[in-house]
Coordinates of C-alpha atoms in Angstrom, one line a residue:
Chain A
M1 CA 10.7 -46.2 -5.1
T2 CA 12.5 -43.6 -3.0
T3 CA 12.0 -39.9 -2.8
S4 CA 15.1 -39.2 -4.7
Q5 CA 14.2 -41.5 -7.6
I6 CA 10.8 -39.8 -8.0
A7 CA 12.3 -36.4 -7.7
Q8 CA 14.4 -37.0 -10.7
H9 CA 11.6 -35.4 -12.6
G10 CA 10.1 -33.3 -9.9
I11 CA 6.9 -32.9 -11.9
F12 CA 3.7 -34.7 -10.8
H13 CA 0.7 -34.9 -13.1
G14 CA -2.7 -35.4 -11.8
R15 CA -2.9 -37.3 -8.5
V16 CA 0.2 -36.8 -6.4
D17 CA 1.4 -40.3 -5.6
A18 CA 2.6 -39.9 -2.0
Q19 CA 3.6 -43.5 -1.8
K20 CA 6.1 -43.0 -4.6
L21 CA 7.4 -40.1 -2.7
G22 CA 7.9 -42.4 0.2
I23 CA 5.8 -40.3 2.6
T24 CA 2.4 -40.7 4.3
P25 CA 0.2 -37.7 3.6
K26 CA -1.3 -36.0 6.6
Q27 CA -5.1 -36.1 6.9
G28 CA -6.7 -32.8 7.8
R29 CA -8.0 -29.5 6.6
L30 CA -6.9 -25.9 6.0
V31 CA -8.1 -23.1 8.3
A32 CA -7.5 -19.6 6.8
L33 CA -5.6 -17.2 9.1
R34 CA -7.6 -14.2 10.3
T35 CA -6.1 -10.9 9.2
R36 CA -5.5 -8.2 11.6
D37 CA -8.2 -6.0 10.1
E38 CA -10.7 -8.9 10.3
L39 CA -10.0 -9.3 14.0
R40 CA -10.4 -5.5 14.4
A41 CA -13.7 -5.6 12.5
A42 CA -14.8 -8.5 14.7
T43 CA -14.1 -6.7 17.9
E44 CA -14.8 -3.0 17.3
L45 CA -18.1 -1.8 18.5
L46 CA -19.9 1.6 18.5
D47 CA -22.9 2.9 20.4
A48 CA -26.0 3.4 18.3
Y49 CA -29.5 4.8 19.0
V50 CA -32.5 2.5 18.3
V51 CA -36.2 3.4 18.5
A52 CA -39.6 1.7 18.0
V53 CA -42.1 3.3 15.6
P54 CA -45.4 2.2 13.9
A55 CA -44.5 0.3 10.8
V56 CA -46.4 2.7 8.5
F57 CA -44.2 5.6 9.8
A58 CA -40.9 3.9 9.4
S59 CA -39.7 5.6 6.3
A60 CA -41.1 9.0 7.4
V61 CA -39.0 8.7 10.6
L62 CA -35.9 7.8 8.6
D63 CA -36.5 11.0 6.6
V64 CA -36.7 13.0 9.8
I65 CA -33.4 11.4 10.9
R66 CA -31.7 12.3 7.6
I67 CA -32.7 15.9 8.1
A68 CA -31.8 16.0 11.8
I69 CA -28.4 14.3 11.3
P70 CA -27.1 15.5 7.9
N71 CA -23.7 13.9 8.3
I72 CA -25.2 10.4 8.6
R73 CA -24.4 10.0 4.9
D74 CA -20.7 10.2 5.8
V75 CA -20.6 7.2 8.1
N76 CA -20.6 3.7 6.7
I77 CA -23.3 1.7 8.6
Q78 CA -24.5 -0.2 5.6
H79 CA -24.0 -3.5 7.4
L80 CA -26.5 -2.5 10.1
R81 CA -30.2 -3.0 9.0
R82 CA -32.0 0.3 9.5
V83 CA -35.5 -1.2 9.8
V84 CA -36.0 -4.4 11.6
N85 CA -39.1 -6.5 12.4
F86 CA -39.5 -7.8 16.0
P87 CA -38.6 -11.5 15.4
F88 CA -35.2 -10.5 14.0
L89 CA -34.1 -8.5 17.0
P90 CA -31.7 -10.2 19.4
D91 CA -33.4 -11.6 22.5
H92 CA -32.2 -9.0 24.9
I93 CA -33.3 -6.2 22.6
Q94 CA -36.7 -7.8 22.2
Q95 CA -37.0 -7.7 26.0
T96 CA -36.0 -4.1 26.2
F97 CA -38.5 -3.0 23.7
A98 CA -41.3 -5.3 25.0
A99 CA -40.8 -3.8 28.5
S100 CA -41.2 -0.2 27.1
A101 CA -43.9 -0.8 24.5
Q102 CA -45.8 2.4 23.7
T103 CA -49.5 2.4 22.7
W104 CA -50.1 4.1 19.4
P105 CA -53.5 5.5 18.7
F106 CA -53.3 4.4 15.0
P107 CA -54.8 1.7 13.0
N108 CA -52.4 -0.7 11.2
D109 CA -53.4 0.7 7.9
L110 CA -53.9 4.4 7.9
D111 CA -56.2 4.2 4.9
G112 CA -58.4 1.5 6.4
A113 CA -61.0 1.5 9.0
P114 CA -59.9 2.1 12.6
Q115 CA -59.6 -1.1 14.6
A116 CA -61.3 -1.6 17.9
G117 CA -59.3 -1.4 21.1
N118 CA -55.9 -3.0 21.7
S119 CA -57.0 -6.5 20.6
N120 CA -55.1 -6.1 17.4
P121 CA -52.0 -4.0 18.4
I122 CA -50.4 -1.9 15.8
E123 CA -47.4 -3.3 13.8
T124 CA -44.2 -1.9 15.0
R125 CA -40.8 -1.6 13.4
Y126 CA -37.5 -1.0 15.1
L127 CA -35.2 1.6 13.6
L128 CA -31.4 1.9 13.9
V129 CA -31.3 5.7 14.1
S130 CA -27.5 6.5 13.9
P131 CA -24.2 6.2 15.7
A132 CA -24.5 7.9 19.1
S133 CA -21.5 10.0 18.2
L134 CA -23.4 12.0 15.6
I135 CA -26.0 13.6 17.8
A136 CA -26.7 14.1 21.5
L137 CA -29.6 12.1 22.8
P138 CA -31.7 15.1 23.9
D139 CA -31.3 16.7 20.5
L140 CA -32.4 13.5 18.8
V141 CA -35.5 13.2 21.0
A142 CA -36.3 16.9 20.4
S143 CA -36.1 16.4 16.6
L144 CA -38.2 13.3 16.6
V145 CA -40.9 14.6 19.0
R146 CA -41.7 17.5 16.7
E147 CA -42.6 15.3 13.8
P148 CA -45.2 12.5 13.1
P149 CA -45.9 10.0 14.4
F150 CA -44.7 11.3 17.7
S151 CA -46.2 14.8 17.3
I152 CA -49.7 13.6 16.4
A153 CA -49.8 10.8 18.9
N154 CA -48.3 13.1 21.6
I155 CA -45.8 10.4 22.5
V156 CA -42.2 11.0 23.6
P157 CA -40.0 8.4 21.9
H158 CA -38.1 5.8 23.9
V159 CA -34.6 6.0 22.4
F160 CA -32.2 3.3 23.6
T161 CA -28.4 3.3 23.1
I162 CA -27.0 -0.2 22.3
P163 CA -23.5 -1.4 21.2
V164 CA -23.3 -2.6 17.5
P165 CA -20.4 -3.8 15.4
A166 CA -18.6 -0.8 13.9
L167 CA -17.4 -2.6 10.8
A168 CA -19.0 -4.9 8.2
P169 CA -18.8 -8.7 8.9
T170 CA -16.4 -10.8 6.9
S171 CA -18.5 -13.9 6.6
A172 CA -22.1 -15.1 6.7
E173 CA -21.4 -17.0 9.9
E174 CA -20.1 -13.8 11.5
A175 CA -23.2 -11.8 10.3
Q176 CA -25.4 -14.5 11.8
E177 CA -23.6 -14.4 15.1
W178 CA -23.7 -10.6 15.4
S179 CA -27.4 -10.5 14.5
E180 CA -28.1 -12.7 17.5
K181 CA -25.8 -10.8 19.7
Y182 CA -26.1 -7.1 18.8
W183 CA -28.5 -6.1 16.0
S184 CA -29.7 -7.4 12.6
I185 CA -26.7 -7.4 10.3
S186 CA -26.7 -7.6 6.5
Y187 CA -23.8 -9.5 4.8
K188 CA -22.9 -8.8 1.2
N189 CA -20.4 -11.7 0.4
T190 CA -17.5 -9.4 0.4
N191 CA -14.6 -8.9 2.8
P192 CA -12.9 -5.5 2.9
Y193 CA -10.6 -6.7 5.7
G194 CA -9.0 -9.8 4.1
P195 CA -9.1 -12.0 1.0
H196 CA -12.5 -12.1 -0.8
P197 CA -14.4 -15.1 0.4
S198 CA -14.8 -16.6 -3.1
L199 CA -11.1 -16.1 -3.9
L200 CA -10.2 -17.8 -0.6
E201 CA -12.6 -20.7 -1.2
R202 CA -11.3 -21.3 -4.7
N203 CA -7.7 -21.3 -3.6
Q204 CA -8.4 -23.5 -0.6
A205 CA -10.3 -26.1 -2.7
G206 CA -7.4 -26.1 -5.2
I207 CA -4.6 -26.9 -2.7
E208 CA -6.4 -28.7 0.2
P209 CA -6.2 -32.2 -1.3
Y210 CA -2.4 -32.0 -1.6
A211 CA -1.4 -29.9 1.4
G212 CA -1.1 -33.0 3.6
T213 CA 1.4 -34.5 1.2
W214 CA 3.6 -31.4 1.0
L215 CA 3.5 -31.0 4.8
A216 CA 4.6 -34.6 5.2
L217 CA 7.4 -33.9 2.8
A218 CA 8.4 -30.8 4.8
E219 CA 8.5 -33.0 7.9
V220 CA 10.9 -35.4 6.1
A221 CA 13.1 -32.4 5.3
G222 CA 13.2 -31.2 8.9
G223 CA 13.9 -34.7 10.1
Q224 CA 16.8 -35.2 7.8
T225 CA 18.7 -32.0 8.9
S226 CA 17.8 -32.4 12.6
S227 CA 18.9 -36.0 12.7
R228 CA 22.3 -34.9 11.2
G229 CA 22.6 -32.5 14.2
I230 CA 22.6 -29.4 12.0
G231 CA 19.2 -27.9 12.6
E232 CA 15.9 -27.9 14.4
N233 CA 13.2 -30.4 13.4
V234 CA 11.6 -27.8 11.1
G235 CA 11.2 -28.0 7.3
C236 CA 9.5 -26.5 4.3
V237 CA 8.6 -27.4 0.7
I238 CA 8.1 -25.0 -2.2
V239 CA 5.6 -26.1 -4.9
Q240 CA 4.4 -24.7 -8.1
K241 CA 0.9 -25.8 -8.9
E242 CA -0.5 -25.2 -12.3
R243 CA -3.9 -26.8 -12.7
K244 CA -3.2 -30.5 -12.3
E245 CA 0.5 -30.3 -12.5
H246 CA 2.6 -30.1 -9.3
R247 CA 6.3 -29.3 -9.4
V248 CA 8.3 -29.5 -6.2
I249 CA 10.8 -26.7 -6.7
A250 CA 12.8 -26.8 -3.4
V251 CA 12.8 -28.7 -0.1
A252 CA 14.8 -27.5 2.9
G253 CA 15.2 -28.4 6.6
D254 CA 16.4 -26.0 9.2
A255 CA 20.2 -25.7 9.4
R256 CA 20.8 -23.1 12.2
W257 CA 23.1 -25.4 14.1
R258 CA 25.4 -26.3 11.2
G259 CA 28.1 -23.8 12.2
T260 CA 29.7 -21.1 10.1
G261 CA 33.4 -20.5 10.7
D262 CA 34.7 -24.0 10.8
S263 CA 33.3 -27.5 10.5
K264 CA 32.2 -27.6 14.1
P265 CA 28.5 -27.4 14.7
C266 CA 27.2 -24.2 16.4
T267 CA 25.5 -24.8 19.7
E268 CA 25.0 -21.3 21.1
E269 CA 21.6 -19.6 20.7
P270 CA 20.3 -18.3 18.3
G271 CA 22.5 -20.3 15.9
N272 CA 22.8 -19.1 12.3
V273 CA 19.5 -17.3 11.8
M274 CA 19.8 -17.0 8.0
A275 CA 19.8 -20.9 7.8
H276 CA 16.2 -21.1 8.9
A277 CA 14.4 -23.5 6.5
V278 CA 12.4 -20.8 4.7
M279 CA 15.5 -18.7 3.9
R280 CA 17.4 -21.7 2.7
A281 CA 14.5 -22.9 0.4
I282 CA 14.1 -19.4 -1.1
G283 CA 17.8 -19.3 -1.7
M284 CA 17.6 -22.7 -3.5
V285 CA 14.9 -21.4 -5.8
A286 CA 17.1 -18.4 -6.6
R287 CA 20.0 -20.7 -7.3
K288 CA 17.9 -22.8 -9.6
R289 CA 16.9 -19.7 -11.5
V290 CA 20.5 -18.5 -11.8
R291 CA 21.4 -22.0 -13.1
L292 CA 18.7 -21.7 -15.8
E293 CA 20.2 -18.4 -17.0
H294 CA 23.8 -19.4 -17.2
S295 CA 25.7 -22.4 -18.7
P296 CA 27.3 -24.6 -16.0
D297 CA 30.8 -23.4 -16.7
E298 CA 29.7 -19.8 -16.0
L299 CA 28.6 -20.7 -12.5
T300 CA 31.3 -20.1 -10.0
P301 CA 31.0 -21.5 -6.5
D302 CA 30.7 -18.8 -3.8
A303 CA 31.1 -18.6 -0.1
A304 CA 27.5 -17.5 0.3
G305 CA 26.3 -21.1 -0.1
Y306 CA 28.3 -22.3 2.9
I307 CA 27.2 -19.5 5.3
A308 CA 23.6 -19.0 4.0
C309 CA 23.2 -22.8 3.6
D310 CA 21.1 -22.2 0.4
V311 CA 22.6 -25.3 -1.1
P312 CA 21.3 -28.8 -0.4
L313 CA 22.5 -30.5 2.8
S314 CA 20.4 -33.7 3.0
P315 CA 19.3 -36.4 0.5
V316 CA 15.8 -35.1 0.1
E317 CA 17.1 -31.6 -0.5
H318 CA 19.5 -32.8 -3.1
S319 CA 16.9 -34.8 -5.0
F320 CA 14.7 -31.8 -5.6
F321 CA 17.5 -29.2 -6.0
S322 CA 19.1 -31.1 -8.8
V323 CA 16.0 -31.0 -11.0
D324 CA 15.6 -28.1 -13.4
N325 CA 11.8 -28.0 -13.2
L326 CA 11.3 -24.2 -13.0
P327 CA 9.8 -22.5 -16.0
S328 CA 12.4 -20.4 -17.7
T329 CA 10.3 -17.3 -17.3
G330 CA 9.6 -16.3 -13.8
Y331 CA 10.4 -13.8 -11.1
L332 CA 11.5 -14.6 -7.5
C333 CA 8.8 -16.9 -6.1
V334 CA 5.8 -15.4 -7.9
D335 CA 3.1 -18.1 -8.4
L336 CA 4.8 -20.5 -5.9
D337 CA 3.3 -21.9 -2.8
I338 CA 5.2 -22.7 0.4
Y339 CA 4.4 -25.4 3.0
L340 CA 6.0 -25.4 6.4
T341 CA 6.0 -27.7 9.4
H342 CA 6.0 -24.5 11.6
E343 CA 4.8 -21.0 11.5
P344 CA 7.6 -18.9 10.0
C345 CA 9.3 -16.4 12.3
V346 CA 9.0 -12.7 11.6
M347 CA 12.2 -12.7 9.4
C348 CA 11.0 -15.7 7.4
S349 CA 7.4 -14.4 7.1
M350 CA 8.8 -11.2 5.6
A351 CA 11.1 -13.2 3.3
I352 CA 8.1 -15.0 2.0
L353 CA 6.4 -11.7 1.4
H354 CA 9.5 -10.2 -0.3
S355 CA 9.7 -13.2 -2.6
R356 CA 6.1 -12.7 -3.7
F357 CA 4.8 -16.1 -2.8
R358 CA 1.2 -16.8 -3.7
R359 CA 0.1 -19.1 -0.9
C360 CA 1.5 -20.3 2.5
V361 CA 0.4 -23.3 4.7
F362 CA 2.0 -24.1 8.0
E363 CA 1.1 -26.8 10.5
H364 CA 2.2 -25.7 14.0
A365 CA 1.7 -22.1 15.2
V366 CA 4.6 -20.7 17.1
K367 CA 3.4 -18.0 19.5
A368 CA 6.7 -16.7 20.7
T369 CA 8.3 -16.0 17.3
G370 CA 5.7 -16.5 14.6
G371 CA 5.0 -13.7 12.1
L372 CA 1.7 -14.8 10.4
T373 CA -0.9 -15.4 13.1
T374 CA -3.1 -12.7 14.6
S375 CA -4.6 -12.5 18.0
R376 CA -7.3 -10.6 19.9
E377 CA -4.9 -10.3 22.8
S378 CA -2.3 -7.6 22.9
P379 CA 0.9 -8.8 21.4
S380 CA 3.2 -10.7 23.7
V381 CA 5.5 -13.7 23.6
E382 CA 2.8 -15.7 25.5
N383 CA -0.2 -14.6 23.5
G384 CA 1.5 -14.4 20.1
L385 CA 3.1 -11.4 18.4
G386 CA 0.0 -10.7 16.3
Y387 CA 1.9 -9.4 13.2
G388 CA -0.3 -11.0 10.6
I389 CA 2.3 -10.2 8.0
S390 CA 0.6 -12.1 5.1
W391 CA -2.2 -9.6 4.8
R392 CA -1.4 -6.0 5.6
P393 CA -1.9 -4.5 2.1
A394 CA -2.2 -1.0 3.4
E395 CA 1.2 -1.1 5.0
L396 CA 3.3 -3.7 3.2
N397 CA 3.9 -4.0 -0.5
W398 CA 2.7 -7.5 -1.1
K399 CA 0.1 -9.9 0.3
F400 CA -0.4 -13.7 0.2
L401 CA -3.0 -16.2 1.3
A402 CA -2.2 -18.1 4.4
W403 CA -3.7 -21.1 6.2
Q404 CA -2.9 -23.2 9.2
W405 CA -3.2 -27.0 8.8
E406 CA -5.5 -28.8 11.2
N407 CA -4.8 -32.5 11.5
E408 CA -7.8 -34.8 11.6
Chain B
M1 CA 24.7 14.3 19.5
E2 CA 28.1 15.6 20.3
E3 CA 30.1 16.9 17.4
E4 CA 32.8 14.2 17.8
E5 CA 30.3 11.5 18.1
R6 CA 28.4 12.8 15.1
K7 CA 31.5 12.7 13.0
Y8 CA 32.2 9.1 14.1
H9 CA 28.8 8.0 12.9
E10 CA 28.9 10.1 9.7
N11 CA 32.2 8.5 8.8
F12 CA 30.7 5.0 8.8
M13 CA 27.5 6.2 7.0
R14 CA 29.8 7.6 4.3
E15 CA 31.2 4.1 3.9
A16 CA 27.7 2.7 3.7
I17 CA 26.8 5.3 1.0
K18 CA 29.8 4.1 -1.1
M19 CA 28.3 0.6 -1.0
A20 CA 25.0 2.0 -2.1
E21 CA 26.7 3.9 -5.0
L22 CA 28.3 0.6 -6.0
A23 CA 24.9 -1.0 -6.0
L24 CA 23.5 1.7 -8.2
S25 CA 26.3 1.3 -10.8
S26 CA 25.6 -2.5 -10.9
D27 CA 21.8 -2.0 -11.4
E28 CA 20.9 -3.0 -7.9
T29 CA 18.6 -1.1 -5.6
P30 CA 21.1 1.4 -4.1
V31 CA 21.2 0.3 -0.5
G32 CA 24.5 -0.2 1.2
C33 CA 25.7 -1.0 4.7
V34 CA 28.8 -1.6 6.9
F35 CA 29.0 -3.4 10.2
V36 CA 31.4 -1.9 12.7
K37 CA 33.0 -3.4 15.7
D38 CA 35.3 -1.4 18.0
G39 CA 35.6 1.3 15.5
A40 CA 36.6 -1.0 12.6
I41 CA 34.5 -2.2 9.7
I42 CA 34.1 -6.0 9.8
G43 CA 31.7 -6.4 6.8
R44 CA 30.3 -4.5 3.8
G45 CA 27.2 -5.2 1.8
M46 CA 25.0 -3.9 -0.9
N47 CA 21.7 -5.1 -2.2
E48 CA 22.2 -8.0 -4.6
T49 CA 18.7 -9.2 -5.3
N50 CA 18.9 -8.8 -9.0
K51 CA 22.3 -10.5 -9.4
T52 CA 21.3 -13.5 -7.2
L53 CA 17.6 -13.5 -8.3
N54 CA 17.0 -13.8 -4.5
G55 CA 14.6 -11.3 -3.1
T56 CA 16.0 -11.7 0.4
R57 CA 19.6 -10.9 -0.5
H58 CA 19.5 -7.4 1.0
A59 CA 22.7 -5.4 1.8
E60 CA 22.5 -6.6 5.5
F61 CA 22.4 -10.3 4.5
V62 CA 25.3 -9.9 2.0
A63 CA 27.4 -8.3 4.7
L64 CA 26.4 -10.8 7.3
I65 CA 27.4 -13.7 5.1
Q66 CA 30.8 -12.0 4.7
I67 CA 31.2 -11.5 8.5
L68 CA 30.1 -15.0 9.4
S69 CA 32.6 -16.6 7.0
K70 CA 35.4 -15.1 9.2
H71 CA 33.9 -14.5 12.7
P72 CA 31.7 -16.4 15.2
I73 CA 28.0 -15.4 15.3
S74 CA 28.5 -14.0 18.8
I75 CA 30.6 -11.1 17.4
L76 CA 27.4 -9.4 16.3
Q77 CA 26.4 -8.7 19.9
S78 CA 29.2 -6.1 20.1
T79 CA 28.7 -4.8 16.5
D80 CA 26.8 -1.9 15.1
L81 CA 25.1 -1.6 11.7
Y82 CA 25.3 1.5 9.5
V83 CA 22.8 1.2 6.6
T84 CA 21.7 3.9 4.1
V85 CA 18.0 2.9 4.2
E86 CA 16.1 1.7 7.3
P87 CA 16.3 -2.1 7.6
C88 CA 13.2 -3.9 6.3
V89 CA 11.0 -6.0 8.5
M90 CA 12.9 -9.2 7.5
C91 CA 16.4 -7.7 8.2
A92 CA 15.2 -6.0 11.4
S93 CA 14.1 -9.3 12.7
A94 CA 17.3 -11.1 11.5
L95 CA 19.4 -8.4 13.3
R96 CA 17.4 -8.8 16.5
Q97 CA 17.7 -12.5 16.4
Y98 CA 21.5 -12.3 15.8
G99 CA 21.7 -9.8 18.8
I100 CA 23.0 -6.7 17.0
R101 CA 24.1 -3.9 19.4
A102 CA 22.7 -0.9 17.6
V103 CA 21.5 0.3 14.1
Y104 CA 22.2 3.6 12.4
F105 CA 20.4 4.4 9.2
G106 CA 19.9 7.1 6.6
C107 CA 16.3 7.4 5.4
W108 CA 13.1 5.7 6.6
N109 CA 11.4 3.0 4.5
D110 CA 7.7 3.6 4.5
R111 CA 7.0 0.6 2.3
F112 CA 8.4 -2.2 4.5
G113 CA 10.6 -0.6 7.1
G114 CA 11.0 -2.7 10.3
T115 CA 12.6 -0.2 12.7
G116 CA 10.0 2.6 12.8
G117 CA 9.0 3.2 9.1
V118 CA 6.2 0.6 9.1
L119 CA 6.7 -1.8 12.0
N120 CA 8.9 -1.6 15.2
I121 CA 10.5 -5.0 15.1
H122 CA 13.6 -3.7 17.0
E123 CA 11.6 -3.0 20.2
D124 CA 8.2 -4.9 20.0
P125 CA 7.6 -7.8 22.4
S126 CA 10.0 -10.7 21.4
V127 CA 12.1 -13.4 22.9
D128 CA 15.2 -11.5 21.5
K129 CA 16.9 -8.5 23.1
P130 CA 15.7 -5.2 21.7
Y131 CA 18.2 -2.8 20.1
P132 CA 18.4 1.0 19.7
V133 CA 18.0 2.7 16.3
H134 CA 19.1 6.1 15.1
G135 CA 17.7 7.3 11.8
G136 CA 18.3 10.3 9.6
I137 CA 22.1 10.3 9.1
F138 CA 22.7 11.6 5.5
R139 CA 19.0 11.0 4.9
E140 CA 18.8 13.2 1.7
E141 CA 21.7 11.4 0.1
A142 CA 20.1 8.0 0.8
I143 CA 16.8 9.2 -0.7
N144 CA 18.5 10.7 -3.8
L145 CA 20.3 7.4 -4.5
L146 CA 16.9 5.6 -4.5
R147 CA 15.4 8.3 -6.7
R148 CA 18.2 8.0 -9.2
F149 CA 17.5 4.2 -9.3
Y150 CA 13.8 4.4 -9.6
V151 CA 13.9 6.5 -12.8
Q152 CA 15.9 3.7 -14.3
E153 CA 14.1 0.6 -15.6
N154 CA 14.2 -2.5 -13.4
T155 CA 14.4 -5.0 -16.3
K156 CA 14.2 -8.0 -13.9
A157 CA 10.7 -7.1 -12.7
P158 CA 7.8 -8.7 -14.6
E159 CA 6.1 -6.3 -17.0
P160 CA 8.4 -3.4 -16.3
H161 CA 6.6 -0.2 -15.9
N162 CA 7.5 2.6 -18.3
K163 CA 9.6 5.0 -16.3
K164 CA 10.4 7.3 -19.1
T165 CA 7.8 9.7 -18.0
R166 CA 9.3 9.8 -14.5
E167 CA 11.1 12.9 -13.5
L168 CA 14.1 12.9 -11.3
K169 CA 13.5 15.1 -8.3
L170 CA 16.5 15.3 -5.9
L171 CA 16.5 16.6 -2.4
E172 CA 19.0 19.2 -1.4
S173 CA 21.1 18.2 1.6
G174 CA 20.3 20.0 4.8
V175 CA 16.6 19.9 4.1

């Protein structure tokens, strides 16, 4: 059975039968894109003071710190553990403290009997005092030395300044990595800098088994327009997934070389930009919606279809465009997912956002023009533009989940 | 800006505003534009997202479709755009890829503007040539058109918000 025969219904229940679609699903997995804020959180450090104190005085010293630095309440350092036991310090911090260990004249238990000599050294805790920006080091030392245990032991505290992550981790793995590298980190299974981990996990599990099928279909779409000489070998597929039901709403290949004015193909860069696969597919969804709202004789052909190329131009596009499988209620591309052979350019990324898509999956990243990926490097054509358009909720008026496909 | 030059730009922005007014009277977001080559308008557009049910059918795209049905794509390299509201990120990128010569706009768009309002798509690193932008031409009129629209109901949007309680606050020109 061919793609077009199957697409007559365009609705697939339960298992998607790729064989019937005439395609071989790709085998692989989804890798969620890092948001810009996640990258910033992963790279922004601040200097913080740390100090060793006898375990029994740990909370007393924290009280001293609260009084000495009243505005410590205003900074968010909840991801940094304030009181840490020696084995949970990173190796290099262990070495720093071991090299400067101070001998405290206290027993381990202040209520118990004094212990003889140094044979049983006092238990020590390691405190994260505060960000260094909140108090000058001499002022901090002066505040500490006035109070127990330093005042009664006549010891000047050894305060060290170390770099620590400024923002909370976005995953358990990251928290683990930072704990080994900087300071003990607590992770609360939330992500203020991107999609919530459980939301991401649930969505990924829901679409991962079928993503390889839709990407293979997107490849067919790109192949059909490029082999006709009207576009690049780039394609996309728009799918509505409701529980176990999959509806392929639109399929489009790139058509930038189709030409606009006459029937001659266009060869000069950049070609017809609005005929990128994403723009075409979004246009086809819109035309299907208009078709649902009007009777056929109300529909008048317009010039837009020829220039914008948001009408089908290849067999696979035709077979899915001709099916009325959109629910009659619906707005733009709300609740729809889009699968692309390539990372969409900035224009197409924003078109996806404007159309209120739910989820986006692409296979090949495109550094020079892509609008979705982020990068630790400063933006450039070589390193990537770093826009991360899918998740900038503080700046743009919609956000959607985005993954890159990794072939097995 | 020289007086004569200012008049030249205002003349075309006035034409763009007419398109935005047309959009408002057809229940579309009141954004309008004209494309100008050698002192002549070669394309006009207004937002048509409600009519087409296509969220990408912004005024710029509507005009571009009109232009490309008569002219080669390369004409855009010697063409300027006048648009009542700053181009969004999508349009800013499309214009840069098409090689637009310059963009003149009325008010900034702090929700998804692509030429200074939110992002700087016109001048950021890119494989495509950057273009200059000039904002603020008849800014108050462009804003007032939008304000008049947003006190109306957008019946196409899901679960339309009740806008009856919204007050229409207009800016005086020259502010």
